[in-house]
mmCIF file of C-alpha atoms and ligand atoms in Angstrom:
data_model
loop_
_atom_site.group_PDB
_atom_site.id
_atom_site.type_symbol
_atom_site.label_atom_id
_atom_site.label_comp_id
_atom_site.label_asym_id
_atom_site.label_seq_id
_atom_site.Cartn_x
_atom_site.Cartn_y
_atom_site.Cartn_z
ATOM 1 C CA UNK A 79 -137.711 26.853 42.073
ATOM 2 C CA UNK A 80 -141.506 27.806 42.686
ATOM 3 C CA UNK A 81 -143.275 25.743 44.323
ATOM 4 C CA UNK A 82 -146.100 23.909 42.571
ATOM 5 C CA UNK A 83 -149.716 24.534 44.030
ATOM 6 C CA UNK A 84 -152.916 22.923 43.051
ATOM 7 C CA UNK A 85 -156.135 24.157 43.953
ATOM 8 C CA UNK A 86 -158.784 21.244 43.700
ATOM 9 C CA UNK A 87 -162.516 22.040 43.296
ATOM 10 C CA UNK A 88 -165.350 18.762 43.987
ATOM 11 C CA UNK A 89 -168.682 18.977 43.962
ATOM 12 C CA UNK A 90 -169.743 15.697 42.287
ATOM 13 C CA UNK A 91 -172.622 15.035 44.665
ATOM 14 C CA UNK A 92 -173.562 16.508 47.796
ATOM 15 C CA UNK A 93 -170.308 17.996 49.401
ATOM 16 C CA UNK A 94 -168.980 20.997 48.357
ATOM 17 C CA UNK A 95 -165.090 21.222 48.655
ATOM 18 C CA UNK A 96 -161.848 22.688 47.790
ATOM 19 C CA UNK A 97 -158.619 21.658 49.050
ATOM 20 C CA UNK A 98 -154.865 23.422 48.259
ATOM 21 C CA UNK A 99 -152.490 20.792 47.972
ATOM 22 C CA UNK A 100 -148.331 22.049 47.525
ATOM 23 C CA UNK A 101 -145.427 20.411 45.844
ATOM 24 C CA UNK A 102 -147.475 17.154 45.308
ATOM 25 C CA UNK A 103 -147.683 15.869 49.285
ATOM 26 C CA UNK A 104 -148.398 19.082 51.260
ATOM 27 C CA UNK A 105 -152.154 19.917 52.031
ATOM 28 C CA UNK A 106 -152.557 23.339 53.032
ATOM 29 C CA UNK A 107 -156.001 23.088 53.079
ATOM 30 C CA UNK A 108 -158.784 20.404 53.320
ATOM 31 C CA UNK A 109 -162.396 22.001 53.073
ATOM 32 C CA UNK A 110 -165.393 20.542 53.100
ATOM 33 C CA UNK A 111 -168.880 21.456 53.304
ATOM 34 C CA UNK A 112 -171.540 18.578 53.524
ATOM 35 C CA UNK A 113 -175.192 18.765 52.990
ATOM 36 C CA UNK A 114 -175.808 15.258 54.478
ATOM 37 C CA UNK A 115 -178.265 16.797 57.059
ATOM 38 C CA UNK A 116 -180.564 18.594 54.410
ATOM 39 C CA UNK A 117 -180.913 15.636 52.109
ATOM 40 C CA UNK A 118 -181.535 13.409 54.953
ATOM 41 C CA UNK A 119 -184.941 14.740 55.171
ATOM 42 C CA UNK A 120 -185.450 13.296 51.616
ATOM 43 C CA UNK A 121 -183.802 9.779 52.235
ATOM 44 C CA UNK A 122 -181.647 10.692 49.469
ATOM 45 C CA UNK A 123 -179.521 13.394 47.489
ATOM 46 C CA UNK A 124 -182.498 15.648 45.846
ATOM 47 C CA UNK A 125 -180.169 16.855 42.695
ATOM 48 C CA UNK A 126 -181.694 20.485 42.002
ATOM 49 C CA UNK A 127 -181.158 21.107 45.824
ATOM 50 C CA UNK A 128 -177.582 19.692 45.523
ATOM 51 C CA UNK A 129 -176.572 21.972 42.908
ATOM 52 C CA UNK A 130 -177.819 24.856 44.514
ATOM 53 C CA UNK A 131 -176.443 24.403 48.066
ATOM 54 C CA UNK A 132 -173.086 24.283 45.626
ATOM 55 C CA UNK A 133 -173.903 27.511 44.233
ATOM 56 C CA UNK A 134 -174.332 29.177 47.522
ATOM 57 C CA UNK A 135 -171.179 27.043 49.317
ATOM 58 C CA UNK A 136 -168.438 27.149 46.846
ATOM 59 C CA UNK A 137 -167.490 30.764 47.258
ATOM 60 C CA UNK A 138 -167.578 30.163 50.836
ATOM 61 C CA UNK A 139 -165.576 27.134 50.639
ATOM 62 C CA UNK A 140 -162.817 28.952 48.227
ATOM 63 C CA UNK A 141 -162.319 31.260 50.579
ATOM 64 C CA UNK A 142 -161.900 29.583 53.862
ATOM 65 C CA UNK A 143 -159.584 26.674 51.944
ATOM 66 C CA UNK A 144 -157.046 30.200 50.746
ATOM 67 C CA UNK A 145 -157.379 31.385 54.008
ATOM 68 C CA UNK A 146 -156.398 28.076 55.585
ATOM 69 C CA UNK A 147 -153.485 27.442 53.368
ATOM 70 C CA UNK A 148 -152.129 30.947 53.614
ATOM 71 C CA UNK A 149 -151.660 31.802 49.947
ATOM 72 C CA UNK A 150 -152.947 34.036 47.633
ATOM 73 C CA UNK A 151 -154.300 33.208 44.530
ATOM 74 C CA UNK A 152 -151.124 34.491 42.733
ATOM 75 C CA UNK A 153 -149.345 31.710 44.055
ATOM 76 C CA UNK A 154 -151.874 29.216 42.376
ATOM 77 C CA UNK A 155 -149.849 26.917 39.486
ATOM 78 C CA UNK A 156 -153.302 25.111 38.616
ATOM 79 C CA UNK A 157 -157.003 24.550 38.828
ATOM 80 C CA UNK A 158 -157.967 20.702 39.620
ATOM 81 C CA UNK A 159 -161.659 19.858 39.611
ATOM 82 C CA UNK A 160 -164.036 16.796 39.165
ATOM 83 C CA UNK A 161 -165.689 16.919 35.886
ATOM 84 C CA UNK A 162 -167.181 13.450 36.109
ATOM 85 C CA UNK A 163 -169.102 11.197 36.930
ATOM 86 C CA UNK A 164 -171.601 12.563 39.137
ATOM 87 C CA UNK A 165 -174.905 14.528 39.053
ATOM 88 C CA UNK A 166 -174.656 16.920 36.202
ATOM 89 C CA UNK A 167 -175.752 19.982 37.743
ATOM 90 C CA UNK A 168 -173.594 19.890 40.676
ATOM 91 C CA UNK A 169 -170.438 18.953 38.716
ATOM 92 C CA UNK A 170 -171.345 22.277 36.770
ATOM 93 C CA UNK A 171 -171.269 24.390 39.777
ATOM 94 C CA UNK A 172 -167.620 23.537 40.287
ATOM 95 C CA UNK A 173 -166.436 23.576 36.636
ATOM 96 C CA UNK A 174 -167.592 26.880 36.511
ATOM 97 C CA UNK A 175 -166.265 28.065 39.803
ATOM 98 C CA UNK A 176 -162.842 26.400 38.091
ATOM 99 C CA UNK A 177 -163.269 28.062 35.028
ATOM 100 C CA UNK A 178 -163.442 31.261 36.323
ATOM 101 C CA UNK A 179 -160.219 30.955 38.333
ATOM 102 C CA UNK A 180 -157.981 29.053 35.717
ATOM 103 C CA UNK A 181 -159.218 32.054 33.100
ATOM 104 C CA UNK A 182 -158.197 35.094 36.131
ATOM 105 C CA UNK A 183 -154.908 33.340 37.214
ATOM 106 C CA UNK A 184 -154.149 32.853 33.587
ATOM 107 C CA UNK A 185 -153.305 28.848 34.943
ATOM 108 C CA UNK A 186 -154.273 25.723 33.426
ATOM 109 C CA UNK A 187 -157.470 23.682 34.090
ATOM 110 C CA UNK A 188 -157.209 20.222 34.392
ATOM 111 C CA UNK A 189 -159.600 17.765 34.483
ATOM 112 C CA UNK A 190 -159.929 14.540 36.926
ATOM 113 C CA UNK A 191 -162.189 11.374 37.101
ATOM 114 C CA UNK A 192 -164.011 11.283 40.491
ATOM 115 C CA UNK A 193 -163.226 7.522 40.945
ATOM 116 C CA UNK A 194 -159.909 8.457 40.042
ATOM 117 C CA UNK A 195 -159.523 10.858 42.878
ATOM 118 C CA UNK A 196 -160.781 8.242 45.322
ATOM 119 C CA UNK A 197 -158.495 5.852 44.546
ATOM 120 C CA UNK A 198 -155.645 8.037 44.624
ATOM 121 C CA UNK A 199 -157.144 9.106 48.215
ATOM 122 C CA UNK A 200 -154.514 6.138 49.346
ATOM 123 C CA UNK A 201 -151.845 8.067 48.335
ATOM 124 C CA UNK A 202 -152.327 10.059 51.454
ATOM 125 C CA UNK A 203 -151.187 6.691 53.378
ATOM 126 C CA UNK A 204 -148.338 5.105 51.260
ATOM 127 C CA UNK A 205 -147.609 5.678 47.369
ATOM 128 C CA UNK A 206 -149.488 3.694 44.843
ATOM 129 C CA UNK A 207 -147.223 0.705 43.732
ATOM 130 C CA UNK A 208 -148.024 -1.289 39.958
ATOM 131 C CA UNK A 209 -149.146 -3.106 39.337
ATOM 132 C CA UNK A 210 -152.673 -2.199 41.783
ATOM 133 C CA UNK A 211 -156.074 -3.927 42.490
ATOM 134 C CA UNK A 212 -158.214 -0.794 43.270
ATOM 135 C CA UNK A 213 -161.898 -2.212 44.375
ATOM 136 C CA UNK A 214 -163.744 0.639 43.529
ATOM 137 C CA UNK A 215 -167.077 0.918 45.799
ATOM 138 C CA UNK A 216 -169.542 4.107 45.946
ATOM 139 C CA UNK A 217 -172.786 5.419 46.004
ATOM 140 C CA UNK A 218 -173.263 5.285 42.536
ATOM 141 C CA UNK A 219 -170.188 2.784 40.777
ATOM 142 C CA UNK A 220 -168.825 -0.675 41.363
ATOM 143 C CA UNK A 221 -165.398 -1.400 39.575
ATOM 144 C CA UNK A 222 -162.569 -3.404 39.967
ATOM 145 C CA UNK A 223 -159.522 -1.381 37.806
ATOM 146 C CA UNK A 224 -156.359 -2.725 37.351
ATOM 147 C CA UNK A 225 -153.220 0.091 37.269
ATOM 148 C CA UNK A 226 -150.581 -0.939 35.691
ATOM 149 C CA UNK A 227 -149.288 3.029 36.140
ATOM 150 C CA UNK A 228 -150.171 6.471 37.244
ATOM 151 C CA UNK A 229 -153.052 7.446 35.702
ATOM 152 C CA UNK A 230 -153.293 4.067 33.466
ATOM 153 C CA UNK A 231 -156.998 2.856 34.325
ATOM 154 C CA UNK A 232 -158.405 -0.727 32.966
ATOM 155 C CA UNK A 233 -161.557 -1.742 34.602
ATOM 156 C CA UNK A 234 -161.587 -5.192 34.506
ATOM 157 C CA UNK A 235 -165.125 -5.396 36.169
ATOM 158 C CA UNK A 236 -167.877 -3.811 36.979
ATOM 159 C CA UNK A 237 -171.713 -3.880 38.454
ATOM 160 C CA UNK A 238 -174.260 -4.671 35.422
ATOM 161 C CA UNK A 239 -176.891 -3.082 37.802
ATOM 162 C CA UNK A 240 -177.151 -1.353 40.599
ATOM 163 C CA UNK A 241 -173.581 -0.103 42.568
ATOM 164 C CA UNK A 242 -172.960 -1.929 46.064
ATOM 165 C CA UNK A 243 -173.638 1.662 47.815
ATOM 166 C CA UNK A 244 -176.805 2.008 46.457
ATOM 167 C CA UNK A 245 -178.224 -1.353 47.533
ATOM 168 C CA UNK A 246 -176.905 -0.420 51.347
ATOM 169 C CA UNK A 247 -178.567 2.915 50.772
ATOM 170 C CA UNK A 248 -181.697 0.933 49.256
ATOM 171 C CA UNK A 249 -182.058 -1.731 51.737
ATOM 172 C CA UNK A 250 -181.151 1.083 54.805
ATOM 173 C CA UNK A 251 -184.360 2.771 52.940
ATOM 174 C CA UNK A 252 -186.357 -0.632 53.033
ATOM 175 C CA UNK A 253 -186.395 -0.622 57.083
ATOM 176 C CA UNK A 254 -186.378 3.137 57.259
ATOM 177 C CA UNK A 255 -183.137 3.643 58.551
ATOM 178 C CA UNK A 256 -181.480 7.430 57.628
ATOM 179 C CA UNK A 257 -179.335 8.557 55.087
ATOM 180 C CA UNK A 258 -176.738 7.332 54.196
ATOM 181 C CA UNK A 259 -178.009 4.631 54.370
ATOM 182 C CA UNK A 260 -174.870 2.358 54.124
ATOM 183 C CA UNK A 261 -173.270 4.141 57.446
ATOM 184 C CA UNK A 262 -176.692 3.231 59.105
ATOM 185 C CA UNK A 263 -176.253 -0.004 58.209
ATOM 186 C CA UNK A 264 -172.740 -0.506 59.045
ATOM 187 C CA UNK A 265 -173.767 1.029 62.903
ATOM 188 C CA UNK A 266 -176.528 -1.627 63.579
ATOM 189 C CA UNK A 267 -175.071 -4.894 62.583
ATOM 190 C CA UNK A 268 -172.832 -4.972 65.165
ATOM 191 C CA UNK A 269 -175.646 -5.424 67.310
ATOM 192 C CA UNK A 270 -177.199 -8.170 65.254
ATOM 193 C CA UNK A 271 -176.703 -11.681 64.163
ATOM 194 C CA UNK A 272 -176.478 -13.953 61.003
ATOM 195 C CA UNK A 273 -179.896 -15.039 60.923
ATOM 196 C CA UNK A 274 -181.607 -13.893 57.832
ATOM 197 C CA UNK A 275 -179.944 -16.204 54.566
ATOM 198 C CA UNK A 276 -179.666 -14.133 51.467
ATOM 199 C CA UNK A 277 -179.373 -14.994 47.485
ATOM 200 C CA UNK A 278 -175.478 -14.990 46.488
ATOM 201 C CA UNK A 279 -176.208 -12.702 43.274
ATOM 202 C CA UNK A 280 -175.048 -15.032 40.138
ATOM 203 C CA UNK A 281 -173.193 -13.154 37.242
ATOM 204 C CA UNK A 282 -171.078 -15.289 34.648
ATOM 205 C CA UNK A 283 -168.385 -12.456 33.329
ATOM 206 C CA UNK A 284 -166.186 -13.057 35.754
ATOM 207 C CA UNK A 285 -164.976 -10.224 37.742
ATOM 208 C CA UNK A 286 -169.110 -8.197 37.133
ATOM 209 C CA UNK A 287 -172.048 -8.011 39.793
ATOM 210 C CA UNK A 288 -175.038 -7.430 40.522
ATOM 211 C CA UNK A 289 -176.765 -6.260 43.557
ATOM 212 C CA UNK A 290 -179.990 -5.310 42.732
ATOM 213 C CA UNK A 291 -181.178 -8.941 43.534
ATOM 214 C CA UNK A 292 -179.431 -8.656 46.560
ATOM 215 C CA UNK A 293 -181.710 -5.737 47.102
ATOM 216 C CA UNK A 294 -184.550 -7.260 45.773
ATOM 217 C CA UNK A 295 -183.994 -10.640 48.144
ATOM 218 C CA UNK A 296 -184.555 -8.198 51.502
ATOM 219 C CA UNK A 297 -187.119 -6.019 49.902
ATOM 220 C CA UNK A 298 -189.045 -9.179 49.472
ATOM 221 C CA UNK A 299 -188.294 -10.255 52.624
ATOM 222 C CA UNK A 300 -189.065 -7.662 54.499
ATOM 223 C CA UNK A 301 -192.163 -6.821 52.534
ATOM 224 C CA UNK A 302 -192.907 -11.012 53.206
ATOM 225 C CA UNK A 303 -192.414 -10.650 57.238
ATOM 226 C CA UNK A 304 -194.763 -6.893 57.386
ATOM 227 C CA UNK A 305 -197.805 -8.983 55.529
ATOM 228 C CA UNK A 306 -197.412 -11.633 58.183
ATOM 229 C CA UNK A 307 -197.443 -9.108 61.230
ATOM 230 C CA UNK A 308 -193.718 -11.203 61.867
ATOM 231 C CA UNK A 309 -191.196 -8.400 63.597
ATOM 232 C CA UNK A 310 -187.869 -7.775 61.194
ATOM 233 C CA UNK A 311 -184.728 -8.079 63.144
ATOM 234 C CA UNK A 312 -183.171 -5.218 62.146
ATOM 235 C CA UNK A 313 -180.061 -5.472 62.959
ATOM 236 C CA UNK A 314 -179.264 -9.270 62.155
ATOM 237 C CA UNK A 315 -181.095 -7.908 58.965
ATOM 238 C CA UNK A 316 -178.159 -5.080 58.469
ATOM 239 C CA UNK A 317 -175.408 -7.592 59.578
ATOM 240 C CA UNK A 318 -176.843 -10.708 57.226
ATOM 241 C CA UNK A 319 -177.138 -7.811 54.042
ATOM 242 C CA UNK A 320 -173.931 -6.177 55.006
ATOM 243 C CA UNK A 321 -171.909 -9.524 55.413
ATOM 244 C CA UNK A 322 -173.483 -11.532 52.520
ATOM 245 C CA UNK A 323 -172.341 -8.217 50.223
ATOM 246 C CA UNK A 324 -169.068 -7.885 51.258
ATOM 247 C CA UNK A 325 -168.006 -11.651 50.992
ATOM 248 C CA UNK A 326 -169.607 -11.424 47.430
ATOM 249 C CA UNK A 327 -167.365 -8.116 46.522
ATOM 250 C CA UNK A 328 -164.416 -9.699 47.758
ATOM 251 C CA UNK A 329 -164.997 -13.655 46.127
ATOM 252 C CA UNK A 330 -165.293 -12.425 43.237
ATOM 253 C CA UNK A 331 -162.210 -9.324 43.420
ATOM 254 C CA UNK A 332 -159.242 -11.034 44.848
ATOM 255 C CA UNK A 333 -158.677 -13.880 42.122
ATOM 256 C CA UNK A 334 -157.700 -10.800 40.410
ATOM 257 C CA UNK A 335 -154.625 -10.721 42.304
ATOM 258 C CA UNK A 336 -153.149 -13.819 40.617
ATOM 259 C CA UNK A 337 -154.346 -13.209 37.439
ATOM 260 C CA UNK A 338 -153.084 -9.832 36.824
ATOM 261 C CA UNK A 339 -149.745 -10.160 39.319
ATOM 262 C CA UNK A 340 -150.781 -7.554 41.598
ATOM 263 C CA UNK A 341 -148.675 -6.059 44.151
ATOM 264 C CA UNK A 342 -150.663 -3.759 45.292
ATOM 265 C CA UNK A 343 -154.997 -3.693 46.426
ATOM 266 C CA UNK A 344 -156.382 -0.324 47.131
ATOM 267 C CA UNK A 345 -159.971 0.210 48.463
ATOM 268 C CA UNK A 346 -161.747 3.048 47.280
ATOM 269 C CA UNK A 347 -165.289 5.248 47.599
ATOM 270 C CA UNK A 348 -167.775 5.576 50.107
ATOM 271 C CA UNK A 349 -168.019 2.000 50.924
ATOM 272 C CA UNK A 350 -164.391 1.253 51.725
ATOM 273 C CA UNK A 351 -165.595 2.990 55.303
ATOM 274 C CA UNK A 352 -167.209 -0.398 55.816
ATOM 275 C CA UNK A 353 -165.874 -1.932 58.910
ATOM 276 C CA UNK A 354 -166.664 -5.680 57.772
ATOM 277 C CA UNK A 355 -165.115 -4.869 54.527
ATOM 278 C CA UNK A 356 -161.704 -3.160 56.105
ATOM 279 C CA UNK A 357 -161.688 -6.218 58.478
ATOM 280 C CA UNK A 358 -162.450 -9.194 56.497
ATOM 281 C CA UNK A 359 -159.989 -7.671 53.623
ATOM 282 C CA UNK A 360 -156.759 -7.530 56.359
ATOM 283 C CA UNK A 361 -157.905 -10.667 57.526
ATOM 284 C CA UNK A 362 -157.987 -12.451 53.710
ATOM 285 C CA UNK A 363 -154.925 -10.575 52.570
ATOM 286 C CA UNK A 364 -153.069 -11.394 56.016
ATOM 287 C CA UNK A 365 -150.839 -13.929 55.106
ATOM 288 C CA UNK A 366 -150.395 -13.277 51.431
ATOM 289 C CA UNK A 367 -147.638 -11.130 50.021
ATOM 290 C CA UNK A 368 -149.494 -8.111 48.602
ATOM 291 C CA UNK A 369 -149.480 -4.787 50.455
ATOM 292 C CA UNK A 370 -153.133 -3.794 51.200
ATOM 293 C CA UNK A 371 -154.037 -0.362 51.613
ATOM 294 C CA UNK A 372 -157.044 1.701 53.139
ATOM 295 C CA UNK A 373 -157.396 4.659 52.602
ATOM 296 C CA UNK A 374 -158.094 7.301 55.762
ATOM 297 C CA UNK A 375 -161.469 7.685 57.002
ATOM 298 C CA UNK A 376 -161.457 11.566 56.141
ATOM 299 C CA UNK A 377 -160.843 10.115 52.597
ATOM 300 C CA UNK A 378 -163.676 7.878 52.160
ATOM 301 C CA UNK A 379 -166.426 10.758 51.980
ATOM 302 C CA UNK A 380 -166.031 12.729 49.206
ATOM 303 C CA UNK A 381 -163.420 16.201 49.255
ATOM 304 C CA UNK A 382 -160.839 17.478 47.404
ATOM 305 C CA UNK A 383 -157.603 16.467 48.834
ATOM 306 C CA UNK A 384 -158.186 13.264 46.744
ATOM 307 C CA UNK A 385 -158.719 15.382 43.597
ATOM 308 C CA UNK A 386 -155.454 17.747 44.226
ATOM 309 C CA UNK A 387 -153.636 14.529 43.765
ATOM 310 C CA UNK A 388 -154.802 13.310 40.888
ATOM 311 C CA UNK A 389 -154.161 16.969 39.928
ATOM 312 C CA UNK A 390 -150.747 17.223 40.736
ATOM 313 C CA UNK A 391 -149.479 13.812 38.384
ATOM 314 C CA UNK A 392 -151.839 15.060 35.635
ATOM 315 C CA UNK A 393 -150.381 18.670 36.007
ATOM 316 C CA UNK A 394 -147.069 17.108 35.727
ATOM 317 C CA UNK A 395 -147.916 15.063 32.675
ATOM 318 C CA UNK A 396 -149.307 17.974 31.395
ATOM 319 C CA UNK A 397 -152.641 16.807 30.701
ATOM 320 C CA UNK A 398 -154.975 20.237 30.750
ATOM 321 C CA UNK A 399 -158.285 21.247 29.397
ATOM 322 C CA UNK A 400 -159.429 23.793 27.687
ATOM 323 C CA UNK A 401 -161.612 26.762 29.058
ATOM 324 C CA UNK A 402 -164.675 25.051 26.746
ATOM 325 C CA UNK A 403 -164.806 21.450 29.056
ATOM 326 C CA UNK A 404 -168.185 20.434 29.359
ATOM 327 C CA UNK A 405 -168.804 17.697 32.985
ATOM 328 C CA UNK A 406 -169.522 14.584 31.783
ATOM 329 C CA UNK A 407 -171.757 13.242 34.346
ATOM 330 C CA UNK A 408 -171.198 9.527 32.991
ATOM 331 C CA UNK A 409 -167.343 9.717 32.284
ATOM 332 C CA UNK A 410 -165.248 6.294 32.561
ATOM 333 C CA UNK A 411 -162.140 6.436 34.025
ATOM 334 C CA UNK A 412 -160.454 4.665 31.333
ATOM 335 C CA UNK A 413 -160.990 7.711 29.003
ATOM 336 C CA UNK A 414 -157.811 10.237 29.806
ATOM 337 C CA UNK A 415 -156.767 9.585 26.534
ATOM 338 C CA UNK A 416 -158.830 12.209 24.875
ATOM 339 C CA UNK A 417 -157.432 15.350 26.482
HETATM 340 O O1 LIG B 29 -168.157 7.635 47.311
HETATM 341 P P1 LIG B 29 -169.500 8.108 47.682
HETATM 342 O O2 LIG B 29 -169.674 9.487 48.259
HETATM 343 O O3 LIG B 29 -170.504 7.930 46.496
HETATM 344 C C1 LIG B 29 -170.291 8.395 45.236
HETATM 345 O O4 LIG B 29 -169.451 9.300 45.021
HETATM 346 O O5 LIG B 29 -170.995 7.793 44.385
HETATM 347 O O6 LIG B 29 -170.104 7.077 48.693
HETATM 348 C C2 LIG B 29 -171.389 7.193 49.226
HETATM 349 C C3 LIG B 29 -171.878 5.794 49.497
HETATM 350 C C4 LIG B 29 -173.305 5.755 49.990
HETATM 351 O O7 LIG B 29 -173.987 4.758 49.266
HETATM 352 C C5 LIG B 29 -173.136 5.359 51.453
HETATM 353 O O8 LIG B 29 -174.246 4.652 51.971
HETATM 354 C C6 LIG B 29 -171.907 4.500 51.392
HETATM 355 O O9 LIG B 29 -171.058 5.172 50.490
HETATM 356 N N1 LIG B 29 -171.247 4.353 52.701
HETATM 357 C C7 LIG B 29 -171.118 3.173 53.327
HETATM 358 C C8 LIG B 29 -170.475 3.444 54.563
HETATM 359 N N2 LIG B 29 -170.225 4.787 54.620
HETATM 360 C C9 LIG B 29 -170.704 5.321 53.459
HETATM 361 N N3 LIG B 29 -171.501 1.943 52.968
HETATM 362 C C10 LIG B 29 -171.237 0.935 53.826
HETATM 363 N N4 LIG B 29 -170.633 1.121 55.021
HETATM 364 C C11 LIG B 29 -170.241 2.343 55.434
HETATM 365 N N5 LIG B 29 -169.641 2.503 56.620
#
C-alpha cells in the first residue's frame, strides 16, 4: 500500500515552518525558521514584518524540509496548513504557499486549527486518550477544551480578556525585560522570592479568566515603586507574577477533571514551557489517577510537526478544503463542522 505523507505548512505568527510527517507517526522532517531575534528589537511581533519574513522564508523552508525527508513532491498524499487563528497576513503567506502545492500535486488541502495542532503536539509523547482536559495557554488564547474524541473540540472556558501569554509578555514589557517576554520571565524567578502579593483575578463563569488585572496589579505597582524612587525586585517580581498566574490557571482548570470524567490532561501552547506550571501540575496531579501529559519542549514553540498531525486524522476523516479557503485569523476550534 502507499504510504501516506503529509506535508504541513505554519506560519500563524512569527515562525515559518514546514514539517513532512509519514504514515501518521514518522517525521521526516521538522523545519523551522524563527524570527524571534528581529522582532525582539520591537518588544513584540510587528505583523507587516512577520508576513514578509514568511514570504521570503517559506520557499526556503519547503525546500530544506523535502530535502530532509528525502521525498519528492510526487510522493506527497496531502497539503496540511494552519488557516487560523493567528495574524492574518502571515497565515496568508502559508495558505498560499499550500495552495499552490495541493493545486500542482493535484492532492487535497486540508485545513487545521492552530490550537488544535498544539494540543495534538502531545501526541508526539503518548496518544491522546478521551475523554481529555487540554489547558490551552498561548500568546494570544486561553482555553480549557474538553475532547471527548479526535478532532471533537468543546471549550468549556476561556479568558474574557487578555490570554495568560500576553500578560507574561506584558508584564516582561513593564520591567523591560526582552521578548518573549514569558521565557524572560520564567528565567528570572528562579532567582527571586515571593515577596510582591498580587490580586487573585475574580471571574464568576466558572471555568473563564481574566488576566488583564493581573497585568494591571504589577503595572500599577511597578509604576507605584518608580514614582517613589523604591528599587523593583525584579525577579521576586517575575516569580510572585509567574506563581500567582499559574496557581490561578490551574484552581480554576482541574475541577474540570471531576466534572467532565477526564482521563486524560494535556498542556498546550507557548506557555506549557513554563517550568512552575510543568512542576506544580505533576505535583497536583501526582497522586490522582489521570495520566498527565506535556508535551516536548520542541513542541511548545510553534512548527509544523504539530500541524502534520492534526493533518493526518483529518486526512483520514476526509475532511479537505477547497482551493477557494480564505485564513480566518479568529477561527474557534470548535468549528470543523463546516468543511
Ligand atoms: O503558542 P505561542 O507561540 O503563541 C501563540 O501561538 O499565540 O506562545 C507564545 C507565548 C508568548 O506569550 C510567550 O511569552 C509564552 O508563550 N512563553 C512562555 C514561556 N515560553 C513561551 N510563557 C511562560 N513561560 C515560558 N517558559
Amino acid at each position: 500500500m502507499k504510504d501516506e505523507i503529509i506535508l504541513a505548512i505554519e506560519s500563524s505568527c512569527d515562525e515559518t515552518a514546514v514539517a513532512i510527517l509519514k504514515n501518521g507517526n514518522e517525521l521526516l522532517a521538522n523545519v523551522v525558521s524563527t524570527q524571534i531575534e528581529i522582532h525582539k528589537k520591537y518588544g513584540g511581533v510587528m505583523p507587516e514584518i512577520a508576513s514578509r519574513l514568511h514570504i521570503e522564508n517559506i520557499t526556503i523552508v519547503l525546500k530544506e524540509a523535502l530535502e530532509k525527508a528525502k521525498i519528492q513532491k510526487e510522493d506527497i498524499t496531502a497539503i496540511a496548513v494552519t488557516r487560523g487563528p493567528g495574524l492574518i497576513g502571515a497565515l496568508h503567506v502559508g495558505l498560499q504557499a499550500a495552495k499552490a502545492l495541493a493545486l500542482d500535486l493535484n492532492v487535497p488541502l486540508i485545513p487545521v486549527h492552530h490550537l488544535a495542532g498544539h494540543i495534538y503536539a502531545n501526541e508526539f509523547v503518548t496518544p491522546l486518550k478521551f475523554p481529555c482536559l487540554a489547558i490551552v495557554v498561548s500568546g494570544g488564547n486561553t482555553e480549557l477544551v474538553v475532547m471527548k474524541d479526535h478532532l471533537s473540540f468543546d471549550i468549556i472556558g476561556e479568558t474574557l480578556d487578555d490570554a495568560i501569554g500576553e500578560a507574561f509578555d506584558k508584564v516582561a514589557r513593564t520591567v523591560n525585560l526582552p521578548y518573549p517576554g514569558g521565557v524572560s520571565i520564567d528565567r528570572l524567578s528562579k532567582e527571586g522570592e515571593l515577596k510582591y502579593h498580587l490580586p487573585i483575578p475574580h471571574v464568576d463563569e466558572k471555568y473563564c479568566y481574566s488576566f488583564s488585572g493581573l497585568k494591571t496589579a504589577v503595572i500599577n505597582l511597578v509604576t507605584k515603586e518608580r514614582n517613589n524612587n523604591r528599587p523593583i525586585d525584579v525577579p521576586s517580581l517575575a516569580r510572585s507574577f509567574q506563581e500567582t498566574a499559574i496557581n490561578y490557571l490551574l484552581d480554576k482548570a482541574l475541577p474540570a477533571i471531576d466534572e467532565y470524567g477526564i482521563k486524560q490532561v494535556v498542556l498546550a501552547g507557548g506557555v506549557s514551557a513554563n517550568s512552575y506550571l510543568r512542576s506544580e501540575i505533576t505535583r497536583r496531579l501526582k497522586d490522582r489517577d489521570i495520566e498527565l501529559v506535556l508535551p516536548p519542549l520542541w513542541c511548545t514553540t510553534d512548527n509544523a510537526a504539530m500541524i502534520s498531525k492534526v493533518g493526518h486524522y483529518l486526512y483520514n476523516r476526509k475532511v479537505f478544503a477547497s482551493l477557494s479557503l480564505g485564513a480566518d485569523p479568529t477561527w474557534k476550534i470548535e468549528d470543523y463542522k463546516e468543511f
